[in-house]
Amino acid sequence: MRELLHSVALRAARYLEDIQERRVSPSHEAVRDLARFHEPLPEGPTAPEEVIRMLDEAGSPATMGIAGRRFFGFVIGGSLPAALGANWLASAWDQNAGLFAATPISATLEEVSLRWLLDALGLPEESGGAFVTGATMANFTALAAARHAVLERVGWDVEARGLFGAPEIQVVVGEEAHPSVIKSLCMLGMGRERVVRVPVDRQGRMLSEALPALKSPGIVCVQVGNVNTGSCDPVPEICRRSHEAGAWVHVDGAFGLWAAASPRYAHLVAGAAEADSWATDAHKWLNVPYDSGLAFVRDARQLRGAMSMTAAYLPQGGHREPMLYVPELSRRARGVDTWAALKSLGRSGLGELIDRNCRCARRFASGLAGAGFEILNDVVLNQVLVSFGAAEATERVIAGIQEEGTCWCGPTLWQGRVAMRISVSSWATTEADVDRSLEAMLRIARDAGAAG
Ligand SMILES: *Cc1c(COP(=O)(O)O)cnc(C)c1O
């Protein structure tokens, strides 16, 4: 075991060094060579060293350089060194994170991380928290708590009786709600088509004057950090009106909520703490390994009400039982990498990570605008939308950038226009990486005949 793990560590270290200079997307050759994996089920055993050798030799070259410094696709962070190391150790521990009795260390680090997260994000300290796979499941988990709470207020036990015959819940979302919010509503039986969609402005923010008359039982889903523009819904105004009407406010802050951890950017999410529940990702801006999402619910009782399995697993000895707050029973020890990331960064390191990424985003925007290309969003956070002219020109430039390999950015459609989206979310990205990527982008745009 010692020799095997030692060799894995060396291979992983070499991978993380090489990836800084390798092309960001895998070569066509490397992807083609994945055919090697399509073999019949082996008739007998293969030595562990051989399994790892094949995985590294044929698998590593076919990875996307997400762990590197110049991956700007979607909203994807890397892995902080301490978080990656903690994740390895936790895998060696192989703890089942469902119950305190099964894993005191994992349960304890969830409890500590939860307290630190609520502090860093400026959320009510009494909130309950769930360590789940990502913001999709965090939205699902928080909205299950919302469904439980708003129906309980009108005398309906949704866990016992289901939604058949239940009072109708008014569900309100912005036109720009992330698809994972809509999917969560589908999974919770609240439907995709019966939700009220509120129009948005040019940055994708809900127009609060366009809110319908709110009622109880009701759930209003707001967003901090639009996945394209980085902008935030007017949360304080929406909270005020929702609460007056007895409705629940849920915040999807998959990456945007982390702005609260930076004194420079906290004003963007001011008032988010007035809501009733929140969803965010640790695998985006906190830079922990996949997968790691977080749901918080102001009234922990409502989260437990929605997530408890049976009375058979009641808390023992006054500990927080992780399984009472999440959809799963058995799962990995996500609290360990989250704790390690927060411990290694501290409050100041977390704030600096957010600030540095936002500074790099502005540097991208001014470099591209300086060359005459149009920036389609107000660059308020870490997201930049750029057009290289007509849709076909922009598509050609994006394809060229992905193919050339210095960096990687994806396409998006923003209010009817094709754009390239740059998201700066990695702890490892420096201003030198921005300059090197800008040089490549502008050279490729010129070669593609895009007029700046
Ligand atoms: C990324 C994102 C999600 C989905 O998060 P996953 O971790 O991929 O499940 C939800 N909402 C917003 C605003 C996002 O940016």
Coordinates of C-alpha atoms and ligand atoms in Angstrom, one line a residue:
M1 CA 0.0 0.0 0.0
R2 CA 2.8 2.4 1.0
E3 CA 4.6 2.0 -2.4
L4 CA 1.4 2.3 -4.4
L5 CA 0.3 5.5 -2.6
H6 CA 3.7 6.9 -2.9
S7 CA 3.7 6.3 -6.7
V8 CA 0.2 7.9 -6.9
A9 CA 1.5 11.0 -5.1
L10 CA 4.4 11.3 -7.5
R11 CA 2.2 10.9 -10.5
A12 CA -0.3 13.4 -9.2
A13 CA 2.4 15.9 -8.4
R14 CA 3.9 15.5 -11.9
Y15 CA 0.4 16.0 -13.4
L16 CA -0.2 19.2 -11.5
E17 CA 3.2 20.6 -12.6
D18 CA 2.8 19.6 -16.3
I19 CA -0.7 21.0 -16.5
Q20 CA 0.6 24.5 -16.0
E21 CA 2.4 24.3 -19.4
R22 CA 0.4 21.7 -21.2
R23 CA -2.5 22.8 -23.5
V24 CA -5.6 23.3 -21.4
S25 CA -7.9 21.1 -23.4
P26 CA -6.8 17.6 -24.1
S27 CA -5.3 16.9 -27.6
H28 CA -7.5 15.0 -30.1
E29 CA -5.0 12.2 -29.9
A30 CA -5.4 11.8 -26.2
V31 CA -9.2 11.7 -26.5
R32 CA -8.9 9.2 -29.3
D33 CA -6.6 7.0 -27.2
L34 CA -9.4 6.6 -24.6
A35 CA -10.5 3.8 -26.9
R36 CA -8.0 1.7 -24.8
F37 CA -10.4 1.7 -21.9
H38 CA -13.2 0.1 -24.0
E39 CA -12.0 -3.4 -23.3
P40 CA -14.2 -6.3 -22.2
L41 CA -14.5 -6.9 -18.4
P42 CA -11.1 -8.4 -17.4
E43 CA -11.4 -12.1 -16.7
G44 CA -9.0 -11.9 -13.8
P45 CA -7.3 -9.4 -11.5
T46 CA -4.9 -6.7 -12.6
A47 CA -2.1 -5.5 -10.2
P48 CA -3.0 -2.2 -8.5
E49 CA 0.3 -0.6 -9.9
E50 CA -0.8 -1.6 -13.4
V51 CA -4.3 -0.1 -12.9
I52 CA -2.8 3.2 -11.8
R53 CA -0.2 3.2 -14.5
M54 CA -2.9 2.8 -17.2
L55 CA -5.1 5.5 -15.5
D56 CA -2.2 8.0 -15.5
E57 CA -0.7 7.2 -18.9
A58 CA -3.9 7.0 -20.9
G59 CA -6.2 9.0 -18.5
S60 CA -4.3 12.0 -17.4
P61 CA -3.6 13.3 -21.0
A62 CA -7.4 13.2 -21.7
T63 CA -8.3 15.5 -18.8
M64 CA -9.3 19.1 -19.2
G65 CA -6.8 21.3 -17.4
I66 CA -9.4 22.4 -14.8
A67 CA -6.8 22.2 -12.0
G68 CA -4.5 24.5 -13.9
R69 CA -4.3 28.3 -13.9
R70 CA -5.8 29.2 -17.2
F71 CA -9.1 27.3 -17.3
F72 CA -11.9 29.9 -17.5
G73 CA -14.9 27.8 -18.5
F74 CA -18.2 27.6 -16.7
V75 CA -17.6 28.7 -13.1
I76 CA -15.1 26.2 -12.0
G77 CA -12.4 26.6 -9.3
G78 CA -9.4 24.4 -8.8
S79 CA -8.3 22.6 -5.6
L80 CA -6.4 24.4 -2.9
P81 CA -3.3 22.4 -1.9
A82 CA -4.6 21.9 1.7
A83 CA -8.1 20.9 0.4
L84 CA -6.6 18.4 -2.1
G85 CA -4.4 16.9 0.6
A86 CA -7.2 16.6 3.1
N87 CA -9.4 15.0 0.4
W88 CA -6.7 12.3 -0.1
L89 CA -6.4 11.6 3.5
A90 CA -10.2 11.5 3.9
S91 CA -10.3 8.9 1.1
A92 CA -7.7 6.9 2.9
W93 CA -9.9 7.1 6.1
D94 CA -12.9 5.9 4.0
Q95 CA -15.3 7.3 6.6
N96 CA -19.1 7.1 6.1
A97 CA -20.1 10.6 6.9
G98 CA -23.8 9.9 7.7
L99 CA -23.5 9.4 11.5
F100 CA -21.5 10.8 14.3
A101 CA -21.1 7.3 15.8
A102 CA -19.7 6.1 12.4
T103 CA -17.2 8.9 12.1
P104 CA -16.6 11.4 14.9
I105 CA -13.9 13.3 12.9
S106 CA -16.0 13.8 9.8
A107 CA -19.1 14.8 11.8
T108 CA -17.0 17.2 13.9
L109 CA -15.4 18.9 10.9
E110 CA -18.8 19.4 9.4
E111 CA -19.9 21.1 12.5
V112 CA -16.8 23.3 12.6
S113 CA -17.0 24.1 8.9
L114 CA -20.7 25.0 9.1
R115 CA -19.9 27.5 11.9
W116 CA -17.0 29.0 9.9
L117 CA -19.0 29.1 6.7
L118 CA -21.9 31.0 8.3
D119 CA -19.4 33.4 9.8
A120 CA -17.5 33.9 6.5
L121 CA -20.7 34.3 4.5
G122 CA -22.4 36.6 7.0
L123 CA -25.4 34.3 7.5
P124 CA -27.4 33.8 10.7
E125 CA -25.3 31.7 13.1
E126 CA -28.2 29.5 14.2
S127 CA -28.8 28.2 10.6
G128 CA -28.7 24.5 9.8
G129 CA -26.5 23.3 7.1
A130 CA -26.2 20.4 4.6
F131 CA -23.1 19.1 2.9
V132 CA -24.2 17.9 -0.5
T133 CA -22.8 17.3 -4.0
G134 CA -23.2 20.7 -5.5
A135 CA -25.5 23.7 -5.8
T136 CA -28.1 21.7 -7.7
M137 CA -28.6 19.4 -4.7
A138 CA -28.2 22.4 -2.4
N139 CA -31.1 24.1 -4.2
F140 CA -33.1 20.9 -3.9
T141 CA -32.4 20.5 -0.2
A142 CA -33.1 24.1 0.7
L143 CA -36.3 24.1 -1.4
A144 CA -37.4 20.9 0.3
A145 CA -37.1 22.8 3.6
A146 CA -39.0 25.7 2.1
R147 CA -41.8 23.4 0.9
H148 CA -41.9 21.8 4.4
A149 CA -42.1 25.1 6.2
V150 CA -44.6 27.0 4.0
L151 CA -47.0 24.1 4.1
E152 CA -46.6 23.5 7.8
R153 CA -47.7 27.1 8.4
V154 CA -51.0 26.3 6.7
G155 CA -51.4 23.1 8.6
W156 CA -50.2 20.6 6.0
D157 CA -47.6 17.9 6.7
V158 CA -46.1 17.4 3.3
E159 CA -43.7 14.6 4.3
A160 CA -46.6 12.6 5.6
R161 CA -49.3 13.5 3.1
G162 CA -47.5 14.4 0.0
L163 CA -48.6 17.2 -2.4
F164 CA -51.9 15.5 -3.4
G165 CA -54.7 17.7 -2.1
A166 CA -52.2 20.1 -0.5
P167 CA -52.8 23.9 -0.6
E168 CA -51.2 25.3 -3.7
I169 CA -47.8 26.9 -3.2
Q170 CA -47.1 30.1 -5.2
V171 CA -43.5 29.7 -6.6
V172 CA -41.8 32.8 -8.0
V173 CA -38.5 32.8 -9.9
G174 CA -36.6 35.3 -12.1
E175 CA -36.4 34.8 -15.9
E176 CA -32.7 34.2 -15.3
A177 CA -33.0 31.6 -12.6
H178 CA -30.4 28.9 -13.0
P179 CA -31.8 25.7 -14.6
S180 CA -30.9 23.8 -11.5
V181 CA -33.4 25.8 -9.5
I182 CA -36.1 24.8 -12.0
K183 CA -35.0 21.2 -11.9
S184 CA -35.1 21.2 -8.2
L185 CA -38.7 22.5 -8.3
C186 CA -39.5 19.7 -10.7
M187 CA -38.1 17.1 -8.4
L188 CA -40.0 18.5 -5.5
G189 CA -43.3 18.2 -7.3
M190 CA -43.7 22.0 -7.6
G191 CA -43.6 21.9 -11.4
R192 CA -41.7 23.7 -14.1
E193 CA -44.6 25.4 -15.9
R194 CA -46.7 26.6 -13.0
V195 CA -44.0 28.9 -11.6
V196 CA -44.3 32.6 -12.0
R197 CA -41.3 34.1 -13.9
V198 CA -40.3 37.6 -13.2
P199 CA -38.7 39.7 -16.0
V200 CA -35.1 40.8 -15.6
D201 CA -33.0 43.8 -16.6
R202 CA -30.0 43.9 -19.0
Q203 CA -27.7 42.4 -16.3
G204 CA -30.2 39.6 -15.6
R205 CA -31.5 41.0 -12.3
M206 CA -35.1 40.5 -11.4
L207 CA -37.2 43.7 -11.7
S208 CA -38.7 44.0 -8.2
E209 CA -41.5 46.2 -9.6
A210 CA -42.6 43.3 -11.8
L211 CA -43.1 40.9 -8.8
P212 CA -46.6 39.5 -8.7
A213 CA -48.8 39.9 -5.6
L214 CA -47.1 37.5 -3.2
K215 CA -49.0 35.2 -1.0
S216 CA -48.8 32.4 1.5
P217 CA -48.0 29.6 1.1
G218 CA -45.3 31.0 -1.2
I219 CA -41.6 30.6 -2.2
V220 CA -39.6 33.2 -4.0
C221 CA -36.3 32.1 -5.5
V222 CA -33.7 34.8 -5.9
Q223 CA -30.2 34.7 -7.3
V224 CA -26.9 36.3 -6.2
G225 CA -24.3 35.8 -9.0
N226 CA -25.9 35.3 -12.4
V227 CA -23.9 32.6 -14.1
N228 CA -23.3 34.9 -17.1
T229 CA -23.0 38.4 -15.7
G230 CA -22.2 37.8 -12.0
S231 CA -25.0 40.3 -11.1
C232 CA -27.4 39.9 -8.2
D233 CA -31.1 40.2 -7.8
P234 CA -32.4 43.1 -5.5
V235 CA -32.6 40.7 -2.5
P236 CA -33.4 43.2 0.3
E237 CA -36.4 44.6 -1.5
I238 CA -37.7 41.1 -2.5
C239 CA -37.1 39.8 1.1
R240 CA -39.1 42.6 2.5
R241 CA -42.1 42.1 0.2
S242 CA -42.0 38.3 0.5
H243 CA -41.9 38.3 4.3
E244 CA -44.7 40.8 4.5
A245 CA -46.8 38.3 2.5
G246 CA -45.6 35.4 4.5
A247 CA -43.6 33.9 1.7
W248 CA -40.2 32.1 2.0
V249 CA -37.1 33.5 0.2
H250 CA -34.5 31.1 -1.2
V251 CA -31.2 32.4 -2.5
D252 CA -29.2 30.6 -5.2
G253 CA -25.7 31.9 -4.6
A254 CA -23.7 29.0 -6.1
F255 CA -20.7 31.3 -6.5
G256 CA -22.0 34.8 -5.9
L257 CA -22.6 34.3 -2.2
W258 CA -18.9 34.1 -1.7
A259 CA -18.7 37.8 -2.4
A260 CA -19.8 38.2 1.2
A261 CA -16.4 36.9 2.3
S262 CA -14.6 39.9 0.8
P263 CA -15.0 43.4 2.4
R264 CA -14.6 44.8 -1.1
Y265 CA -17.4 42.9 -2.7
A266 CA -19.8 42.2 0.2
H267 CA -22.0 45.1 -0.7
L268 CA -23.1 43.2 -3.9
V269 CA -24.8 40.6 -1.7
A270 CA -25.9 43.0 1.1
G271 CA -29.2 41.8 2.6
A272 CA -28.8 38.2 1.4
A273 CA -28.8 37.2 5.1
E274 CA -32.4 38.4 5.3
A275 CA -33.5 35.3 3.3
D276 CA -34.7 32.0 4.7
S277 CA -32.4 29.6 2.9
W278 CA -29.3 29.7 0.7
A279 CA -27.5 27.3 -1.7
T280 CA -23.9 27.6 -2.6
D281 CA -21.0 25.6 -3.9
A282 CA -17.7 24.8 -2.2
H283 CA -16.3 23.3 -5.4
K284 CA -16.6 26.7 -7.2
W285 CA -15.2 29.6 -5.3
L286 CA -13.9 27.9 -2.2
N287 CA -11.7 25.7 -4.5
V288 CA -12.2 22.4 -2.9
P289 CA -12.2 19.2 -5.0
Y290 CA -15.4 17.9 -6.6
D291 CA -18.0 17.4 -5.5
S292 CA -19.1 19.8 -2.8
G293 CA -22.2 21.9 -2.4
L294 CA -23.8 23.6 0.7
A295 CA -27.4 24.3 1.7
F296 CA -28.1 26.6 4.7
V297 CA -31.6 27.1 6.3
R298 CA -32.2 29.8 8.9
D299 CA -34.5 27.6 10.9
A300 CA -32.6 24.3 11.2
R301 CA -35.8 22.6 12.4
Q302 CA -37.3 23.1 8.9
L303 CA -34.3 21.5 7.3
R304 CA -34.5 18.5 9.6
G305 CA -38.2 18.4 9.1
A306 CA -37.7 17.9 5.3
M307 CA -34.7 15.6 5.5
S308 CA -35.1 13.3 8.5
M309 CA -35.4 9.6 7.4
T310 CA -37.0 7.8 10.3
A311 CA -37.1 8.2 14.1
A312 CA -34.7 5.3 14.3
Y313 CA -31.7 7.5 13.8
L314 CA -32.3 10.2 16.4
P315 CA -29.3 12.3 17.5
Q316 CA -27.3 10.5 20.1
G317 CA -25.4 12.1 22.9
G318 CA -26.2 15.7 21.8
H319 CA -24.1 15.5 18.6
R320 CA -25.2 17.0 15.3
E321 CA -26.1 14.0 13.2
P322 CA -25.1 14.8 9.6
M323 CA -27.7 12.5 8.0
L324 CA -30.6 14.5 9.5
Y325 CA -29.8 17.5 7.2
V326 CA -29.2 15.9 3.8
P327 CA -31.0 13.7 1.3
E328 CA -28.4 10.9 1.6
L329 CA -27.6 8.4 4.3
S330 CA -24.1 7.2 3.3
R331 CA -21.8 9.7 1.7
R332 CA -18.2 11.0 1.6
A333 CA -16.7 13.2 4.3
R334 CA -17.1 16.6 2.5
G335 CA -16.7 18.5 5.7
V336 CA -13.0 17.5 5.8
D337 CA -11.9 19.3 2.6
T338 CA -14.1 22.3 3.4
W339 CA -12.5 22.6 6.8
A340 CA -9.0 22.3 5.3
A341 CA -9.8 25.0 2.7
L342 CA -11.1 27.4 5.3
K343 CA -8.3 26.6 7.8
S344 CA -5.6 27.2 5.2
L345 CA -7.1 30.4 3.8
G346 CA -8.4 32.0 7.0
R347 CA -10.7 35.0 6.7
S348 CA -8.1 37.1 5.0
G349 CA -7.0 34.5 2.5
L350 CA -10.6 33.8 1.5
G351 CA -11.2 37.5 0.9
E352 CA -8.0 37.8 -1.1
L353 CA -8.9 34.9 -3.3
I354 CA -12.2 36.6 -4.2
D355 CA -10.6 40.0 -4.7
R356 CA -7.8 38.5 -6.9
N357 CA -10.2 36.7 -9.2
C358 CA -12.4 39.8 -9.5
R359 CA -9.3 41.9 -10.3
C360 CA -8.3 39.4 -13.0
A361 CA -11.8 39.5 -14.5
R362 CA -11.5 43.3 -14.8
R363 CA -8.1 42.9 -16.4
F364 CA -9.6 40.6 -19.0
A365 CA -12.4 43.1 -19.6
S366 CA -10.1 46.1 -20.0
G367 CA -7.7 44.2 -22.3
L368 CA -10.5 43.0 -24.6
A369 CA -12.3 46.4 -24.6
G370 CA -9.0 48.1 -25.2
A371 CA -8.6 46.0 -28.4
G372 CA -12.0 47.2 -29.5
F373 CA -14.1 44.2 -28.5
E374 CA -17.5 44.6 -26.8
I375 CA -18.0 43.6 -23.2
L376 CA -21.6 42.7 -22.8
N377 CA -21.9 42.8 -19.0
D378 CA -21.0 45.1 -16.2
V379 CA -18.0 43.3 -14.8
V380 CA -19.0 43.5 -11.1
L381 CA -17.6 40.1 -10.0
N382 CA -15.6 37.4 -11.7
Q383 CA -17.6 36.9 -14.9
V384 CA -16.8 38.6 -18.3
L385 CA -19.0 38.3 -21.4
V386 CA -17.2 39.4 -24.6
S387 CA -18.5 39.5 -28.2
F388 CA -16.0 39.3 -31.1
G389 CA -18.6 40.8 -33.5
A390 CA -21.2 38.8 -35.4
A391 CA -22.3 35.4 -33.9
E392 CA -20.2 33.4 -36.4
A393 CA -17.1 35.5 -35.7
T394 CA -17.5 35.0 -32.0
E395 CA -18.0 31.2 -32.5
R396 CA -14.9 31.1 -34.7
V397 CA -12.8 32.9 -32.1
I398 CA -14.0 30.6 -29.3
A399 CA -13.2 27.5 -31.3
G400 CA -9.8 28.9 -32.1
I401 CA -9.1 29.6 -28.5
Q402 CA -10.1 26.2 -27.3
E403 CA -8.0 24.6 -30.1
E404 CA -4.9 26.7 -29.5
G405 CA -4.8 25.6 -25.9
T406 CA -3.2 28.5 -24.0
C407 CA -6.5 28.9 -22.1
W408 CA -10.1 27.6 -22.2
C409 CA -13.3 29.6 -22.3
G410 CA -16.8 28.5 -23.4
P411 CA -19.6 30.0 -25.4
T412 CA -22.9 31.3 -24.0
L413 CA -26.0 33.0 -25.3
W414 CA -26.7 36.3 -23.5
Q415 CA -30.0 38.0 -24.1
G416 CA -30.0 36.7 -27.7
R417 CA -26.3 37.4 -28.4
V418 CA -23.6 34.8 -28.8
A419 CA -20.7 35.6 -26.4
M420 CA -17.6 34.1 -24.9
R421 CA -17.8 33.7 -21.2
I422 CA -14.7 34.1 -19.1
S423 CA -15.0 33.0 -15.5
V424 CA -12.0 33.6 -13.1
S425 CA -12.6 31.2 -10.2
S426 CA -9.3 29.5 -9.5
W427 CA -7.0 30.2 -6.5
A428 CA -4.0 29.6 -8.8
T429 CA -4.8 32.2 -11.5
T430 CA -2.4 35.1 -11.6
E431 CA -2.3 38.4 -13.5
A432 CA 0.5 36.9 -15.6
D433 CA -1.9 34.2 -16.6
V434 CA -4.5 36.8 -17.6
D435 CA -1.9 38.6 -19.8
R436 CA -0.7 35.4 -21.4
S437 CA -4.3 34.4 -22.1
L438 CA -5.2 37.9 -23.4
E439 CA -2.3 37.7 -25.8
A440 CA -3.5 34.4 -27.2
M441 CA -7.2 35.6 -27.4
L442 CA -6.3 38.8 -29.3
R443 CA -3.9 37.0 -31.7
I444 CA -6.5 34.3 -32.4
A445 CA -9.2 36.9 -32.9
R446 CA -7.0 38.8 -35.4
D447 CA -6.1 35.6 -37.3
A448 CA -9.8 34.7 -37.4
G449 CA -10.5 38.0 -39.0
A450 CA -12.6 39.4 -36.1
A451 CA -12.6 43.1 -36.2
G452 CA -11.7 44.8 -33.0
Ligands
LIG1 C1 -23.1 26.4 -11.0 C2 -24.5 26.9 -10.6 C3 -25.5 26.1 -10.2 C4 -25.3 24.6 -10.2 O1 -24.3 24.1 -9.4 P1 -23.7 22.6 -9.5 O2 -22.6 22.7 -8.5 O3 -23.2 22.5 -10.9 O4 -24.8 21.7 -9.2 C5 -26.6 26.6 -9.7 N1 -26.8 28.0 -9.7 C6 -25.9 28.8 -10.1 C7 -26.2 30.3 -10.1 C8 -24.7 28.3 -10.6 O5 -23.7 29.2 -11.0

